[in-house]
PDB file of C-alpha atoms in Angstrom:
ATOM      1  CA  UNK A   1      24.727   2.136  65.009  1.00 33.00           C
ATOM      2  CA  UNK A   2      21.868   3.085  62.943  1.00 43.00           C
ATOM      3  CA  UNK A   3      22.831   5.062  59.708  1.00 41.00           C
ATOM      4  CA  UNK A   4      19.663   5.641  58.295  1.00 43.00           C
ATOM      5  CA  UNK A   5      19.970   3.628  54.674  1.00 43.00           C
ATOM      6  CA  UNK A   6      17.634   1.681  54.420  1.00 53.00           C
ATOM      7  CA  UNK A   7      18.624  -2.057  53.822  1.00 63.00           C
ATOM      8  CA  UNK A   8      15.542  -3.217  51.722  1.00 76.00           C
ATOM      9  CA  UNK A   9      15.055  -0.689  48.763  1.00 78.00           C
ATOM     10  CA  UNK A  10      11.532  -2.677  47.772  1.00 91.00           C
ATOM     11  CA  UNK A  11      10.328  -2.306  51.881  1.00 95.00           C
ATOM     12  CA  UNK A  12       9.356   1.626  51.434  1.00 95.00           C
ATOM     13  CA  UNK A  13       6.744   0.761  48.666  1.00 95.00           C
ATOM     14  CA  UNK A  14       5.763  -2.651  49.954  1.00 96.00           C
ATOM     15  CA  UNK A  15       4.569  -0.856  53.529  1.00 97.00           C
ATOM     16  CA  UNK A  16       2.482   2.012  50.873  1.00 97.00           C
ATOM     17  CA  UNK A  17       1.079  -0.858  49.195  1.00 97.00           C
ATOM     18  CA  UNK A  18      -0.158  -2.810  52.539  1.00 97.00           C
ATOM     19  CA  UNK A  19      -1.529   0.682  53.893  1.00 97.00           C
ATOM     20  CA  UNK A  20      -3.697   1.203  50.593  1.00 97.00           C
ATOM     21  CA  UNK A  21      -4.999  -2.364  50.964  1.00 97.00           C
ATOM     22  CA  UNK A  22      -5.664  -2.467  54.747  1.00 97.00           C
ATOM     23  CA  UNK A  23      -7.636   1.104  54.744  1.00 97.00           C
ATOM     24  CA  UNK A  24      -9.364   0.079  51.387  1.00 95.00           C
ATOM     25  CA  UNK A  25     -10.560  -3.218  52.800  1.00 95.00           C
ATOM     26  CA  UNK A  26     -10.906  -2.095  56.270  1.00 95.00           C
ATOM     27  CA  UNK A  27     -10.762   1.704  56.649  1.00 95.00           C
ATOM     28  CA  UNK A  28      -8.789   4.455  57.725  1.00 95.00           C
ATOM     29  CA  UNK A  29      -9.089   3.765  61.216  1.00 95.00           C
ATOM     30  CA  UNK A  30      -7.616  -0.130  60.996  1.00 96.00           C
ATOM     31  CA  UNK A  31      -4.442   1.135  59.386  1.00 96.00           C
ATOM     32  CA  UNK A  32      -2.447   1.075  62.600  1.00 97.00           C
ATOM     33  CA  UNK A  33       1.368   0.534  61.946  1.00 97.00           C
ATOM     34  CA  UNK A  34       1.059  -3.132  63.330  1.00 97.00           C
ATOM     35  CA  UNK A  35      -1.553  -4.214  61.131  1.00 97.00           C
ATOM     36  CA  UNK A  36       0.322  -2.497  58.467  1.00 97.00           C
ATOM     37  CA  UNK A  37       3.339  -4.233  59.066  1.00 97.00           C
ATOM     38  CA  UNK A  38       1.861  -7.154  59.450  1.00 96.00           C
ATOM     39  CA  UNK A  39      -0.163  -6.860  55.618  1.00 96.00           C
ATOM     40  CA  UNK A  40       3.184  -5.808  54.632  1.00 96.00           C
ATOM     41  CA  UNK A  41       5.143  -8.498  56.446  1.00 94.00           C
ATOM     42  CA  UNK A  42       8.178  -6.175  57.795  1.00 95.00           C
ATOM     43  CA  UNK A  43       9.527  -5.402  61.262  1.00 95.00           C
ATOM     44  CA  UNK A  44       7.134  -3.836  63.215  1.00 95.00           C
ATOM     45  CA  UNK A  45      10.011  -1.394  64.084  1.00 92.00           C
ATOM     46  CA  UNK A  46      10.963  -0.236  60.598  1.00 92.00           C
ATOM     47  CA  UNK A  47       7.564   1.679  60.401  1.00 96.00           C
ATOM     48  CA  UNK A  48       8.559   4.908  62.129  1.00 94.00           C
ATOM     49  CA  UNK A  49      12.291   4.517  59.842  1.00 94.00           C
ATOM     50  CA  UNK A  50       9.811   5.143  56.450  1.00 95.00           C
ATOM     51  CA  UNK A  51       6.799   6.860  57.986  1.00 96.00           C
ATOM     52  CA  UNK A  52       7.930   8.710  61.468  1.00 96.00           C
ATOM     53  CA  UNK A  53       4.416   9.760  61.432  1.00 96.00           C
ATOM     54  CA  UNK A  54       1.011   7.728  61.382  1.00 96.00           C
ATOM     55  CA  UNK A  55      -0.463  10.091  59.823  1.00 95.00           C
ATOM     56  CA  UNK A  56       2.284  10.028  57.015  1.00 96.00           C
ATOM     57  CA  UNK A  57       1.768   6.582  55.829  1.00 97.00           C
ATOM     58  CA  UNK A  58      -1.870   7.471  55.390  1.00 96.00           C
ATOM     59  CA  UNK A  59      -1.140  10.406  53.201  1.00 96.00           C
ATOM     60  CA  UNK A  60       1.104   8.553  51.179  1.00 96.00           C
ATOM     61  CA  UNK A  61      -1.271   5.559  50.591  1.00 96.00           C
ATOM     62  CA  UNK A  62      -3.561   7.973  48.909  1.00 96.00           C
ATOM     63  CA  UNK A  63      -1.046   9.785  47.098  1.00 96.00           C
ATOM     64  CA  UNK A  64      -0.046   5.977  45.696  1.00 95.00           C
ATOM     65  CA  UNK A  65      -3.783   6.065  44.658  1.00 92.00           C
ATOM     66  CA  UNK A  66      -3.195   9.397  42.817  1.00 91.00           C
ATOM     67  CA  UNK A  67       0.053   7.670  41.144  1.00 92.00           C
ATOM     68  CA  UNK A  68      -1.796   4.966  39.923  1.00 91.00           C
ATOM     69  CA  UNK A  69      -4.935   6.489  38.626  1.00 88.00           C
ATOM     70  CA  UNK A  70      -2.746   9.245  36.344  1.00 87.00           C
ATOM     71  CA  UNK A  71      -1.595   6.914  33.742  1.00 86.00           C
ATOM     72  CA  UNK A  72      -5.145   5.973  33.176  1.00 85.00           C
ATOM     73  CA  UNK A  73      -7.168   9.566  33.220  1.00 87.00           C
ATOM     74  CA  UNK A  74      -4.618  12.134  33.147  1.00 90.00           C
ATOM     75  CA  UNK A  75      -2.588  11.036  30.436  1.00 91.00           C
ATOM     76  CA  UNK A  76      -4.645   9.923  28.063  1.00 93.00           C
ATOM     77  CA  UNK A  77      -6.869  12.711  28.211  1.00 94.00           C
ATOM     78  CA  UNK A  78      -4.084  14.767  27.289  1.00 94.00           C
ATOM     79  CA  UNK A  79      -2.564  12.087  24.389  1.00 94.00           C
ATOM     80  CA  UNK A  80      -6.521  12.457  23.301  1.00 96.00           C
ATOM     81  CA  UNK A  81      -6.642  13.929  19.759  1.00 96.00           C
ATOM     82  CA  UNK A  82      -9.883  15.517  19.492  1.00 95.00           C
ATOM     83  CA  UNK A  83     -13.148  15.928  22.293  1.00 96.00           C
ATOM     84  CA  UNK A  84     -14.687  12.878  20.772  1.00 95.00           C
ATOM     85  CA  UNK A  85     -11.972  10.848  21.759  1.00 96.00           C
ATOM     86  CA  UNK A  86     -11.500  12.735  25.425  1.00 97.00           C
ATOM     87  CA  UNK A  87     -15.294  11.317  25.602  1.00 97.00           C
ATOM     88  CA  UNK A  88     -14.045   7.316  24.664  1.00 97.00           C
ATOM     89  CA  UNK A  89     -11.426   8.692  27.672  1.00 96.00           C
ATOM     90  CA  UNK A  90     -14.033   8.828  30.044  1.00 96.00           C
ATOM     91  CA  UNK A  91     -16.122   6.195  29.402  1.00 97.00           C
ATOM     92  CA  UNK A  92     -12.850   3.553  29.417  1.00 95.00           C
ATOM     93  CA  UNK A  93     -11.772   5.493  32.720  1.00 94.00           C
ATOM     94  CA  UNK A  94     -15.660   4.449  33.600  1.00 94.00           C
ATOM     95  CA  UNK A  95     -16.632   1.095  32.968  1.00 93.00           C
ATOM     96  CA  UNK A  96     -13.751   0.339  30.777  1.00 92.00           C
ATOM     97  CA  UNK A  97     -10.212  -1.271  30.347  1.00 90.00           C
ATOM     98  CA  UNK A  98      -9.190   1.616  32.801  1.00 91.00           C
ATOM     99  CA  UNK A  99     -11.545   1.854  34.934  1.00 90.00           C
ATOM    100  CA  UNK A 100     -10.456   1.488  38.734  1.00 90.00           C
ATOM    101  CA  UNK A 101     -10.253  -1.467  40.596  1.00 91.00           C
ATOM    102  CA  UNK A 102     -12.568  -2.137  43.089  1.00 91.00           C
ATOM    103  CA  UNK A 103      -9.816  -1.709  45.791  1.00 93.00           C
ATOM    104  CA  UNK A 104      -9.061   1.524  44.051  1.00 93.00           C
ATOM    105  CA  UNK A 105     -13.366   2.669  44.125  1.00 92.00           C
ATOM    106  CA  UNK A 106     -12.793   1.790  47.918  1.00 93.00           C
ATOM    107  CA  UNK A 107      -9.966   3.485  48.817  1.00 95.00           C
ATOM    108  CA  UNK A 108     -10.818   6.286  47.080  1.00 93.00           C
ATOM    109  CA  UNK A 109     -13.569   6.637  49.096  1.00 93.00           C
ATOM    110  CA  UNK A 110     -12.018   6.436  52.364  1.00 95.00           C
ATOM    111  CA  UNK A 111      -9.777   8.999  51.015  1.00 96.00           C
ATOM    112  CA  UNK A 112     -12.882  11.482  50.751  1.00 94.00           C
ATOM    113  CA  UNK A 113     -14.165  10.269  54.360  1.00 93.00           C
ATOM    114  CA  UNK A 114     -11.191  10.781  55.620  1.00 95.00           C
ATOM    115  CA  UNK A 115     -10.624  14.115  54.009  1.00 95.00           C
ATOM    116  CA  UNK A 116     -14.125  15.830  55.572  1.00 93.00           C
ATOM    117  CA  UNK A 117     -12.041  15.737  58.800  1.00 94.00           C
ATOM    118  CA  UNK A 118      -7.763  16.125  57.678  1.00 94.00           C
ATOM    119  CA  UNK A 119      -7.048  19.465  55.981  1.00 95.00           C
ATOM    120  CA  UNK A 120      -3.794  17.552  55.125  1.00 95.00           C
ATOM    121  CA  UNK A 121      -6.104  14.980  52.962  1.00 96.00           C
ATOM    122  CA  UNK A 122      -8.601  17.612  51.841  1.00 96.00           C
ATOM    123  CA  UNK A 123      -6.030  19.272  50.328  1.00 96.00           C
ATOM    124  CA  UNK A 124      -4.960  16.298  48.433  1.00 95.00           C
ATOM    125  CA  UNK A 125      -7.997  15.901  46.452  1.00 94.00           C
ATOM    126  CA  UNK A 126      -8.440  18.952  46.003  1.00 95.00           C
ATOM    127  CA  UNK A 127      -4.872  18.840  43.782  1.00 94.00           C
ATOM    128  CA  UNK A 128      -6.284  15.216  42.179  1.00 92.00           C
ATOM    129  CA  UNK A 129      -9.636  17.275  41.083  1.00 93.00           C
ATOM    130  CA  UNK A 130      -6.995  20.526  40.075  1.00 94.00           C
ATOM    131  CA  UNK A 131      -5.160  18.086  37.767  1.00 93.00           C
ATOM    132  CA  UNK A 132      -7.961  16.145  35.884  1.00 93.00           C
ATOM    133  CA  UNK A 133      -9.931  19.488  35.356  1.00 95.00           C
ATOM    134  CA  UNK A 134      -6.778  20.526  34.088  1.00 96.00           C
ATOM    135  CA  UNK A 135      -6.147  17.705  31.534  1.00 95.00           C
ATOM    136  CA  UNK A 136     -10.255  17.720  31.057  1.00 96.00           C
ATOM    137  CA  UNK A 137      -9.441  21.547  30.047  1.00 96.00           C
ATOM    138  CA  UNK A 138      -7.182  20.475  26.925  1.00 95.00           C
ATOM    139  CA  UNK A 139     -10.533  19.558  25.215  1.00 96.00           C
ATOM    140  CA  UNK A 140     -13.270  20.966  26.904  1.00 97.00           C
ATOM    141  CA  UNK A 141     -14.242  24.410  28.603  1.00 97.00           C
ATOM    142  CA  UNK A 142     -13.494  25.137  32.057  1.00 96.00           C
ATOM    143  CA  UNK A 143     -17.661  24.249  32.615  1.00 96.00           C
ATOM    144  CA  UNK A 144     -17.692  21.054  31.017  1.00 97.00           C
ATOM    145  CA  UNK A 145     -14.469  19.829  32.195  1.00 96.00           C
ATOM    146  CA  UNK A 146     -15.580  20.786  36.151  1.00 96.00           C
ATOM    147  CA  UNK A 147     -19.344  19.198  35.362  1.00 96.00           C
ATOM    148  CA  UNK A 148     -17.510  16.231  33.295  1.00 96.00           C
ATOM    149  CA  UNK A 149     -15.123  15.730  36.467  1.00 94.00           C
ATOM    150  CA  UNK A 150     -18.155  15.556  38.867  1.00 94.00           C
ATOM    151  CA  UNK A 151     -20.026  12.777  37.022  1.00 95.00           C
ATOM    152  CA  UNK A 152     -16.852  10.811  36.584  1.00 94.00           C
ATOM    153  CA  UNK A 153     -16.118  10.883  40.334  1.00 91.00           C
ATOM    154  CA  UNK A 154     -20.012  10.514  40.978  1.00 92.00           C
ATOM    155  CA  UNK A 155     -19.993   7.226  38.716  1.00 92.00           C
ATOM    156  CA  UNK A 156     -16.743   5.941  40.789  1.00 90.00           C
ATOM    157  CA  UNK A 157     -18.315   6.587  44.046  1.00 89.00           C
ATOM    158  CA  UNK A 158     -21.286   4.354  43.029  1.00 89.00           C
ATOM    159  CA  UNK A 159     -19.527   1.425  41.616  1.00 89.00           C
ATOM    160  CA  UNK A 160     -17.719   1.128  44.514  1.00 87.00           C
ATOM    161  CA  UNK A 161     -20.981   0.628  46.686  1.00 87.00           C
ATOM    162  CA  UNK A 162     -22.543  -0.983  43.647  1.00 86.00           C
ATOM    163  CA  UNK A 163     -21.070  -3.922  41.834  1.00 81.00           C
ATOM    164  CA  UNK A 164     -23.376  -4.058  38.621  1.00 88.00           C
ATOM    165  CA  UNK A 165     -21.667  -3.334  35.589  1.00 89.00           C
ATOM    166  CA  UNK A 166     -22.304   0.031  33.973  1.00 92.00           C
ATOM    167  CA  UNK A 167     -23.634   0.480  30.073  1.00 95.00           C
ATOM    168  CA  UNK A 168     -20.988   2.086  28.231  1.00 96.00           C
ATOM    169  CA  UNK A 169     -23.681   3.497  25.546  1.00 97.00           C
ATOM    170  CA  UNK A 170     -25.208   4.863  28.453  1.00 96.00           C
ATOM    171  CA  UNK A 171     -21.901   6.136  30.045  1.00 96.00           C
ATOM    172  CA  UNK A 172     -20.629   7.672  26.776  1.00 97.00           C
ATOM    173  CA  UNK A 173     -24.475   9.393  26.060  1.00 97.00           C
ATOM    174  CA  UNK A 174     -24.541  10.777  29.240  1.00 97.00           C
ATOM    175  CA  UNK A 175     -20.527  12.556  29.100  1.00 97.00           C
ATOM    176  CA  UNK A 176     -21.617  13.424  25.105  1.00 97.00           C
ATOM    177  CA  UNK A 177     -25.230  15.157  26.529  1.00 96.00           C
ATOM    178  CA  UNK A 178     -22.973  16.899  29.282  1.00 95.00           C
ATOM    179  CA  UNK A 179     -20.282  18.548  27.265  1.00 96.00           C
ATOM    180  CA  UNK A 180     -22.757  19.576  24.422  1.00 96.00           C
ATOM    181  CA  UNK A 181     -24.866  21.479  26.411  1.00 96.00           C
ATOM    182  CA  UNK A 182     -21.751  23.175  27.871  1.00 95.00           C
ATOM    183  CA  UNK A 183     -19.549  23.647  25.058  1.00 93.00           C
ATOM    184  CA  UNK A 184     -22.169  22.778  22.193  1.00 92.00           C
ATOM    185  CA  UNK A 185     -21.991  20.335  19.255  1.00 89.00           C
ATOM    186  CA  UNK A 186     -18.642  19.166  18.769  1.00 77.00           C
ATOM    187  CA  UNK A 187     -16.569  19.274  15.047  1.00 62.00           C
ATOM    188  CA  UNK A 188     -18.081  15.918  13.921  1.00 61.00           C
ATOM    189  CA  UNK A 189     -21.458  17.022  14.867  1.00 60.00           C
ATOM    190  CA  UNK A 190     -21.073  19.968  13.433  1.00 55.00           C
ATOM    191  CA  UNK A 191     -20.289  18.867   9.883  1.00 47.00           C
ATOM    192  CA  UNK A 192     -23.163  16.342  10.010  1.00 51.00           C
ATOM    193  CA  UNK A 193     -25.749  18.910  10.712  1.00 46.00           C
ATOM    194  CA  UNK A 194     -23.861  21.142   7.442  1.00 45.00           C
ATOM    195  CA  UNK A 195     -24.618  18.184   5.579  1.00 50.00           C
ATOM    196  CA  UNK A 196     -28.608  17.016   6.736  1.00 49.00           C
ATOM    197  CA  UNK A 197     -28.957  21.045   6.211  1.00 48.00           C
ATOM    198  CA  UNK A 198     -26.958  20.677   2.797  1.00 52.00           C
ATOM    199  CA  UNK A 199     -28.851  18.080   1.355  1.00 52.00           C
ATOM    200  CA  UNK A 200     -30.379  18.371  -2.562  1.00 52.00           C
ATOM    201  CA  UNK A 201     -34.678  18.582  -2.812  1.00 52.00           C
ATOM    202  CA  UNK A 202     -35.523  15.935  -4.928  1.00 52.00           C
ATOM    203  CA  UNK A 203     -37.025  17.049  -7.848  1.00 49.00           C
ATOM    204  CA  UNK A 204     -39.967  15.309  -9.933  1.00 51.00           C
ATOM    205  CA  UNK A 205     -38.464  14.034 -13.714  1.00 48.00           C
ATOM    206  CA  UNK A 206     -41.109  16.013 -15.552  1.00 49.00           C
ATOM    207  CA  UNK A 207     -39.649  19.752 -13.839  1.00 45.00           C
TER     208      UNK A 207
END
């Protein structure tokens, strides 16, 4: 008889893993729960046991996107001490150490294809987009943090079509340019303007 515990603890995360993969490298509409199993290697018949729903193990393959993209954007943006280093957030989340894999670019983008047409998926980026204009918020205005948000989704969306490597001087003038003309010149920009304004006339010896 059936009791419902699962005998494979690992099985529930290997089948989210194998859905994320198969509708990154192939798209929404190859993750069947046979091809899925078979990424995965499990039963064909302990698909419906973890995910009664097809439509479930789709969801949950972007929400594993979600889980793996917070410790890289969310957190450290809020661990960030001041807006200049929210900004060295960005660019690393950009074109940097943690930036997202390419696998990650592509599902990611099958998660906003998919989500012109599920509600259900719509309404999970919308919560993604809630909670990095949230952490984007502990530095910058609500503005900048919604315009900042934009170009770093509009810079992932590209690099997973485009496979050039970006320039992070570039990356980090562009978010810099962006949240000064929301919020203005930042602390640090500040006091350097105080001091080119502050600066002693030079005098001739003879006055």
């Amino acid at each position: 008889m059936r009791k419902g515990i699962a005998n494979d603890p690992g099985r529930r995360q290997r089948i989210r893993d194998a859905a994320a993969a198969v509708i990154a490298e192939e798209g929404v509409e190859a993750a069947t729960y046979r091809r899925v199993a078979a990424h995965a290697e499990v039963p064909l018949g302990s698909m419906t046991y973890y995910f009664p729903k097809l439509t479930d193990l789709i969801t949950s393959a972007f929400e594993l996107l979600g889980e793996q993209l917070r410790p890289r954007y969310d957190t450290p943006l809020r661990d960030a001490v001041d807006r200049q280093a929210a900004i060295e957030v960005l660019v690393e989340a950009t074109c940097g150490s943690t930036r997202a894999t390419p696998e990650q670019l592509r599902l990611g983008r099958e998660m906003h294809r998919c989500g012109s047409r599920s509600p259900t998926v719509a309404a999970q980026i919308a919560s993604l987009e809630a909670e990095a204009i949230d952490a984007l918020r502990t530095h910058f205005t609500e503005p900048a943090a919604r315009a900042l948000d934009a170009l770093v989704g509009g810079w992932w969306v590209h690099q997973s079509w485009n496979r050039a490597p970006l320039d992070p001087d570039m990356v980090r003038r562009a978010f810099t340019s962006l949240a000064r003309e929301f919020d203005g010149p930042d602390d640090h920009e500040k006091l350097d303007e105080h001091d080119e304004l502050d600066e002693p006339e030079e005098h001739d010896a003879g006055q």
